[in-house]
Coordinates of C-alpha atoms in Angstrom, one line a residue:
Chain A
M292 CA -28.8 39.3 14.8
T293 CA -26.8 42.5 13.9
E294 CA -27.2 43.5 10.4
K295 CA -24.8 46.0 8.7
G296 CA -25.8 49.5 9.1
L297 CA -27.1 51.6 6.3
L298 CA -25.0 54.2 4.4
L299 CA -27.5 57.0 3.9
V300 CA -26.5 59.6 1.3
L301 CA -28.5 62.7 1.4
S302 CA -28.0 65.0 -1.6
G303 CA -29.7 67.2 -4.2
P304 CA -29.3 70.4 -6.3
S305 CA -27.5 73.2 -4.5
G306 CA -29.8 75.3 -2.6
V307 CA -32.4 72.6 -2.3
G308 CA -32.0 72.6 1.6
K309 CA -29.9 69.5 2.4
G310 CA -28.2 71.0 5.3
T311 CA -31.6 72.2 6.8
V312 CA -33.2 68.7 6.4
K313 CA -29.9 67.3 8.0
S314 CA -30.1 69.5 10.9
A315 CA -33.7 68.8 11.6
I316 CA -33.0 65.1 11.6
V317 CA -30.1 65.6 14.2
K318 CA -32.1 68.1 16.2
N319 CA -35.3 66.0 16.5
K320 CA -33.3 62.6 16.8
V321 CA -35.5 61.2 14.0
F322 CA -33.4 58.0 13.9
P323 CA -29.9 57.2 15.5
F324 CA -27.0 57.5 13.0
E325 CA -23.3 58.2 13.2
Y326 CA -21.6 61.2 11.6
S327 CA -18.7 60.6 9.3
V328 CA -15.9 63.1 10.0
S329 CA -14.4 64.7 6.9
M330 CA -10.8 65.2 6.2
T331 CA -9.6 68.7 5.2
T332 CA -6.5 70.7 4.3
R333 CA -7.9 73.8 5.7
K334 CA -6.7 75.1 9.0
P335 CA -8.7 74.6 12.2
R336 CA -10.8 77.4 13.2
P337 CA -10.8 78.4 16.9
G338 CA -12.6 75.8 19.0
E339 CA -12.6 73.2 16.3
V340 CA -11.2 69.7 17.4
N341 CA -9.2 67.5 15.3
G342 CA -11.0 64.1 14.8
K343 CA -14.2 65.6 15.9
D344 CA -15.1 68.6 13.6
Y345 CA -12.6 67.5 10.8
Y346 CA -9.4 65.5 10.4
F347 CA -7.1 68.4 9.7
V348 CA -4.3 67.2 7.4
S349 CA -1.4 68.5 5.3
Q350 CA -1.8 68.8 1.6
E351 CA 0.7 65.9 1.2
R352 CA -1.3 63.7 3.6
F353 CA -4.5 64.5 1.6
K354 CA -3.0 63.7 -1.8
Q355 CA -1.7 60.4 -0.4
A356 CA -5.2 59.7 0.9
I357 CA -6.5 60.4 -2.6
N358 CA -3.8 58.2 -4.3
Q359 CA -4.4 55.3 -1.9
N360 CA -8.1 55.3 -2.5
E361 CA -8.8 56.0 1.2
L362 CA -11.6 58.5 0.4
L363 CA -15.2 57.8 -0.5
E364 CA -15.3 61.2 -2.3
Y365 CA -13.4 64.4 -2.2
N366 CA -13.6 68.0 -3.4
Q367 CA -11.6 71.2 -3.7
Y368 CA -13.1 74.5 -2.6
V369 CA -10.8 77.5 -3.3
N370 CA -7.3 76.1 -2.2
N371 CA -8.5 73.5 0.2
F372 CA -9.4 69.8 0.0
Y373 CA -12.4 68.2 1.8
G374 CA -13.1 64.4 1.7
T375 CA -14.7 61.6 3.5
P376 CA -12.4 58.8 4.8
M377 CA -13.8 55.5 3.9
A378 CA -12.3 53.4 6.8
P379 CA -14.4 54.8 9.7
V380 CA -17.6 54.7 7.5
E381 CA -17.0 51.0 6.9
K382 CA -16.2 50.3 10.5
M383 CA -19.4 51.9 11.7
L384 CA -21.4 50.0 9.0
E385 CA -20.0 46.7 10.1
A386 CA -20.9 47.6 13.6
G387 CA -24.5 47.7 12.6
K388 CA -24.6 51.6 12.8
D389 CA -26.4 53.8 10.3
V390 CA -24.1 56.5 8.7
L391 CA -25.5 59.7 7.2
L392 CA -23.6 61.7 4.6
E393 CA -24.9 65.0 3.5
I394 CA -23.1 65.8 0.2
D395 CA -23.5 67.5 -3.3
V396 CA -24.4 65.5 -6.2
N397 CA -20.9 65.1 -7.6
G398 CA -19.8 63.6 -4.3
A399 CA -22.9 61.5 -4.1
K400 CA -22.0 60.0 -7.6
K401 CA -18.5 59.2 -6.4
V402 CA -19.8 57.3 -3.3
R403 CA -22.2 55.3 -5.3
K404 CA -19.4 53.8 -7.3
Q405 CA -17.5 52.8 -4.2
M406 CA -20.5 51.8 -2.1
P407 CA -23.4 50.8 -4.4
D408 CA -25.3 49.3 -1.5
G409 CA -25.9 52.8 0.2
V410 CA -29.3 54.2 0.1
F411 CA -29.2 57.4 -1.9
I412 CA -31.8 60.0 -1.4
F413 CA -32.3 62.9 -3.8
L414 CA -33.9 65.8 -2.3
T415 CA -36.1 67.4 -4.8
P416 CA -36.8 71.1 -5.3
P417 CA -40.6 71.7 -4.6
D418 CA -40.8 73.7 -7.9
L419 CA -39.9 70.8 -9.9
H420 CA -42.7 68.8 -8.4
T421 CA -45.1 71.6 -8.9
L422 CA -43.8 72.3 -12.5
H423 CA -46.6 70.5 -14.1
T424 CA -49.0 73.0 -12.6
R425 CA -47.1 75.9 -14.0
L426 CA -46.9 74.1 -17.4
E427 CA -50.7 73.7 -17.3
N428 CA -51.0 77.4 -16.6
R429 CA -48.8 78.8 -19.3
G430 CA -49.4 82.4 -20.0
T431 CA -49.2 83.6 -16.4
E432 CA -45.4 83.5 -16.6
S433 CA -43.0 84.5 -19.4
E434 CA -42.1 81.7 -21.8
D435 CA -38.5 82.2 -21.2
V436 CA -38.9 81.7 -17.5
I437 CA -40.8 78.5 -18.2
M438 CA -38.3 77.3 -20.7
G439 CA -35.5 77.9 -18.4
R440 CA -37.2 76.0 -15.5
I441 CA -37.7 72.9 -18.0
K442 CA -34.2 72.9 -19.0
Q443 CA -33.1 72.9 -15.4
A444 CA -35.7 70.2 -14.6
R445 CA -34.4 68.0 -17.2
Q446 CA -30.9 68.1 -15.6
E447 CA -32.3 67.5 -12.1
I448 CA -34.2 64.5 -13.6
L449 CA -31.1 63.2 -15.2
V450 CA -29.2 63.3 -11.7
M451 CA -32.3 61.9 -9.8
Q452 CA -32.4 58.8 -12.1
D453 CA -29.2 57.3 -10.2
Y454 CA -30.8 57.7 -6.7
D455 CA -33.0 55.3 -4.9
Y456 CA -35.4 57.7 -3.6
A457 CA -36.8 61.2 -4.6
V458 CA -38.1 63.3 -1.5
V459 CA -39.7 66.5 -2.3
N460 CA -38.3 69.1 0.2
D461 CA -41.7 71.1 0.3
T462 CA -41.5 71.3 4.0
V463 CA -38.8 70.2 6.0
A464 CA -41.1 68.3 8.3
N465 CA -42.4 66.2 5.3
A466 CA -38.9 65.7 3.9
V467 CA -37.8 64.5 7.4
D468 CA -40.9 62.2 7.6
H469 CA -40.2 60.7 4.4
I470 CA -36.6 60.0 5.2
K471 CA -37.6 58.4 8.4
A472 CA -39.9 56.0 6.5
I473 CA -37.1 55.2 4.1
V474 CA -34.7 54.3 6.8
E475 CA -37.3 52.0 8.5
A476 CA -38.2 50.4 5.2
E477 CA -34.7 49.9 4.1
H478 CA -33.9 48.2 7.5
V479 CA -36.6 45.4 6.6
S480 CA -35.6 45.0 3.0
V481 CA -35.0 41.4 2.2
K482 CA -31.7 42.2 0.2
R483 CA -30.4 43.6 3.6
V484 CA -31.7 41.1 6.2
I485 CA -31.5 37.8 4.2
N486 CA -27.8 37.1 4.7
T487 CA -28.2 37.4 8.4
Y488 CA -31.1 34.8 8.4
R489 CA -29.1 32.6 6.0
K490 CA -26.1 32.7 8.3
M491 CA -28.3 31.8 11.3
V492 CA -29.4 28.4 9.9
K493 CA -26.0 27.5 8.7
E494 CA -24.8 27.5 12.3
D495 CA -26.0 23.8 13.0
Chain B
M100 CA -49.0 64.5 -11.1
T101 CA -50.6 61.1 -10.6
E102 CA -48.4 58.2 -10.1
K103 CA -49.5 54.7 -10.5
G104 CA -50.7 53.2 -7.2
L105 CA -48.7 50.3 -5.4
L106 CA -49.8 46.8 -5.4
L107 CA -49.0 45.7 -1.9
V108 CA -48.8 41.9 -1.4
L109 CA -48.8 40.7 2.2
S110 CA -47.9 37.1 2.7
G111 CA -46.1 34.7 4.8
P112 CA -46.2 31.2 6.3
S113 CA -49.5 30.0 7.4
G114 CA -50.2 30.9 11.0
V115 CA -48.0 33.9 10.9
G116 CA -50.8 36.4 11.4
K117 CA -51.5 37.9 7.9
G118 CA -55.1 38.3 8.6
T119 CA -54.6 40.0 11.9
V120 CA -52.0 42.5 10.6
K121 CA -54.3 43.3 7.6
S122 CA -57.4 43.9 10.0
A123 CA -55.2 46.2 12.1
I124 CA -54.2 48.2 9.0
V125 CA -57.8 48.4 8.0
K126 CA -59.2 49.1 11.5
N127 CA -56.6 51.9 12.2
K128 CA -56.8 53.4 8.7
V129 CA -52.8 53.2 8.6
F130 CA -52.9 54.2 4.9
P131 CA -55.5 54.4 2.4
F132 CA -56.0 51.5 -0.1
E133 CA -58.5 49.7 -2.1
Y134 CA -59.6 46.1 -1.6
S135 CA -59.5 43.8 -4.4
V136 CA -62.6 41.6 -4.5
S137 CA -62.1 37.8 -5.0
M138 CA -63.8 35.7 -7.5
T139 CA -65.2 32.5 -6.1
T140 CA -67.4 29.4 -7.1
R141 CA -68.7 29.1 -3.6
K142 CA -72.3 29.9 -2.8
P143 CA -73.0 33.3 -1.1
R144 CA -73.6 33.0 2.6
P145 CA -76.6 35.1 4.0
G146 CA -75.9 38.8 3.7
E147 CA -72.9 38.4 1.3
V148 CA -73.3 40.9 -1.7
N149 CA -72.1 39.9 -5.1
G150 CA -69.3 42.4 -6.3
K151 CA -68.7 43.5 -2.8
D152 CA -67.8 40.4 -0.7
Y153 CA -67.0 38.3 -3.7
Y154 CA -67.8 38.0 -7.3
F155 CA -70.0 34.8 -7.1
V156 CA -69.6 32.8 -10.3
S157 CA -70.2 29.4 -11.8
Q158 CA -67.5 26.7 -12.2
E159 CA -67.7 27.3 -15.9
R160 CA -67.1 31.0 -15.6
F161 CA -64.2 30.5 -13.2
K162 CA -62.4 28.0 -15.6
Q163 CA -63.0 30.5 -18.4
A164 CA -61.4 33.1 -16.3
I165 CA -58.4 30.9 -15.7
N166 CA -58.0 30.1 -19.3
Q167 CA -58.3 33.6 -20.4
N168 CA -55.6 34.7 -18.0
E169 CA -58.0 37.0 -16.3
L170 CA -56.7 36.2 -12.8
L171 CA -53.7 37.3 -10.9
E172 CA -53.7 34.1 -8.8
Y173 CA -56.4 31.4 -7.9
N174 CA -56.6 28.5 -5.5
Q175 CA -58.9 25.6 -4.8
Y176 CA -60.2 24.8 -1.4
V177 CA -62.2 21.7 -1.1
N178 CA -64.4 22.0 -4.1
N179 CA -64.4 25.6 -4.5
F180 CA -62.1 28.0 -6.5
Y181 CA -61.1 31.4 -5.2
G182 CA -59.2 33.9 -7.3
T183 CA -58.1 37.5 -7.8
P184 CA -59.3 39.1 -11.0
M185 CA -56.6 41.1 -12.7
A186 CA -58.6 43.9 -14.4
P187 CA -60.1 45.8 -11.4
V188 CA -56.7 45.6 -9.7
E189 CA -55.1 47.1 -12.8
K190 CA -57.7 49.8 -13.0
M191 CA -57.2 50.8 -9.4
L192 CA -53.5 51.1 -9.9
E193 CA -53.8 53.1 -13.0
A194 CA -56.1 55.6 -11.0
G195 CA -53.2 56.1 -8.6
K196 CA -54.8 53.9 -5.8
D197 CA -52.8 51.4 -3.7
V198 CA -54.2 48.1 -3.6
L199 CA -53.7 45.5 -0.8
L200 CA -53.7 41.7 -1.4
E201 CA -53.5 39.3 1.7
I202 CA -52.6 35.9 0.2
D203 CA -50.7 32.8 0.9
V204 CA -47.1 32.2 -0.3
N205 CA -48.3 30.3 -3.4
G206 CA -50.6 33.0 -4.5
A207 CA -48.0 35.5 -3.9
K208 CA -45.6 33.7 -6.1
K209 CA -48.2 33.7 -9.0
V210 CA -48.8 37.3 -8.5
R211 CA -45.1 38.3 -8.6
K212 CA -44.9 36.6 -12.1
Q213 CA -47.8 38.7 -13.4
M214 CA -47.1 41.9 -11.5
P215 CA -43.3 42.1 -10.9
D216 CA -43.6 45.7 -9.9
G217 CA -45.8 44.9 -6.8
V218 CA -44.4 45.4 -3.3
F219 CA -44.0 42.0 -1.9
I220 CA -44.0 41.8 2.0
F221 CA -43.1 38.7 3.8
L222 CA -44.5 38.5 7.2
T223 CA -41.9 36.6 9.3
P224 CA -42.6 34.4 12.3
P225 CA -41.0 35.9 15.4
D226 CA -39.5 32.8 16.4
L227 CA -37.5 32.7 13.0
H228 CA -36.0 36.1 14.1
T229 CA -35.3 34.9 17.6
L230 CA -33.9 31.5 16.4
H231 CA -30.4 32.7 16.8
T232 CA -30.8 32.9 20.6
R233 CA -32.3 29.4 20.8
L234 CA -29.4 28.2 18.9
E235 CA -26.9 30.1 21.2
N236 CA -28.6 28.5 24.2
R237 CA -28.7 25.0 23.1
G238 CA -29.3 22.4 25.6
T239 CA -32.3 24.0 27.1
E240 CA -34.5 22.4 24.5
S241 CA -34.4 18.9 22.9
E242 CA -32.1 18.6 19.8
D243 CA -35.0 17.4 17.8
V244 CA -37.1 20.4 18.4
I245 CA -34.2 22.7 17.4
M246 CA -33.5 20.7 14.3
G247 CA -37.1 20.6 13.3
R248 CA -37.3 24.6 13.6
I249 CA -34.0 24.8 11.8
K250 CA -35.4 22.7 8.9
Q251 CA -38.5 24.9 8.9
A252 CA -36.5 28.1 9.1
R253 CA -34.6 27.1 5.9
Q254 CA -37.9 26.7 4.0
E255 CA -39.1 30.1 5.2
I256 CA -35.9 31.8 4.2
L257 CA -36.1 30.2 0.7
V258 CA -39.4 31.8 0.4
M259 CA -38.5 35.0 1.9
Q260 CA -35.7 35.5 -0.7
D261 CA -38.3 36.3 -3.4
Y262 CA -39.9 39.1 -1.5
D263 CA -38.8 42.9 -1.2
Y264 CA -39.3 43.2 2.5
A265 CA -39.3 40.9 5.6
V266 CA -41.3 42.2 8.4
V267 CA -41.2 40.4 11.8
N268 CA -44.6 39.9 13.3
D269 CA -43.4 40.1 17.0
T270 CA -46.3 42.5 17.8
V271 CA -49.1 43.6 15.4
A272 CA -48.4 47.2 16.2
N273 CA -44.6 46.8 15.2
A274 CA -45.5 45.0 12.0
V275 CA -48.1 47.6 11.0
D276 CA -45.7 50.3 11.7
H277 CA -43.0 48.7 9.4
I278 CA -45.7 48.3 6.6
K279 CA -46.7 51.9 6.9
A280 CA -43.0 52.9 6.5
I281 CA -42.7 50.6 3.5
V282 CA -45.6 52.1 1.8
E283 CA -44.4 55.7 2.4
A284 CA -40.9 54.7 1.2
E285 CA -42.1 53.1 -1.9
H286 CA -44.2 56.1 -2.9
V287 CA -40.9 58.2 -3.1
S288 CA -38.9 55.6 -4.7
V289 CA -37.1 56.8 -7.8
K290 CA -38.1 53.9 -10.0
R291 CA -41.8 54.7 -9.2
V292 CA -41.7 58.5 -9.6
I293 CA -39.1 59.2 -12.3
N294 CA -41.5 58.3 -15.2
T295 CA -43.9 61.0 -14.0
Y296 CA -41.1 63.5 -13.9
R297 CA -39.9 62.5 -17.3
K298 CA -43.4 62.9 -18.7
M299 CA -43.7 66.3 -17.3
V300 CA -40.6 67.8 -19.0
K301 CA -41.5 66.2 -22.5
E302 CA -44.7 68.4 -22.4
D303 CA -43.1 71.5 -24.0

């Protein structure tokens, strides 16, 4: 019985440590997953391989990909475009492989629209989780600093509400453990496995 | 930040090994949880303590509990009633403690109605999971046996669809690992933690 793979989207506010957490998952082989190779209009750097590091394409080809809805999400940094091609991701999922995307919150929002069944993990800044203690101990910090953090926290919570899981990045090891548990749990969630069971008993 | 505890409902077809899996969770202290003490009309056996092993009550008191909707679920075996009082469960959940209930599928159905936010885990017979291989290798077993198993499988799948997770009880260790992951994942699910975060930033 091969179930579809999981699309795992790891995101969170900038600076929260998404890259570090992803690297730890890769390095410690926490669970097996496939990489999605991004498409970009920037020039290859020495040693970079087309189709492995990136799909290096022209501006024209990238714009065509946008117009033909071939991308799960894309972004422009300086003068270059970066995007996630949809077809290879879908192919890996159909083959029962999990795919991990580490992207910013805007990218994650776009992916959610195209692939609502993905598992969306919001990496939470530890100081959001501990803000309550700071609020309880007011007076040890300037009111401006506290008010600034509350304002930012409200923004983070607004973004978080569209995710499936909120994992506090207090230590990389803790965050990785939680992500591992999420992947294991999602693989046995009824909404994901029931169709495989149903197909099985129709085969008579 | 104290979040509400999880109501974990472990159920599945009779004979699937719910009791064994629960005992392994208890014995190996896989995760901390509270017991719910059942109410019963049967007489205490030597050594059983009221309020610890069971709440031992009269038939009249039990019927009152039913009528006043004090029970999450109840059942009658032979001439005795057995049920799960709701109030202590709610109290433990409010205090942030997880509560584990190991009950039959009828009981689980009743609990779902009263506590839809519970985490419902269906323990799946391993021969349901491996039925596809038996179907592929038809001829090695009598067609009657196979058809009987398919019929039973359809029933099991119908019941499973109302659960959150389907954990195959192929080995007790595997089942316990999956349940541990489910508990960890549910504790970081956005639907469970977001209210705590929201409350926090309203405190200014």
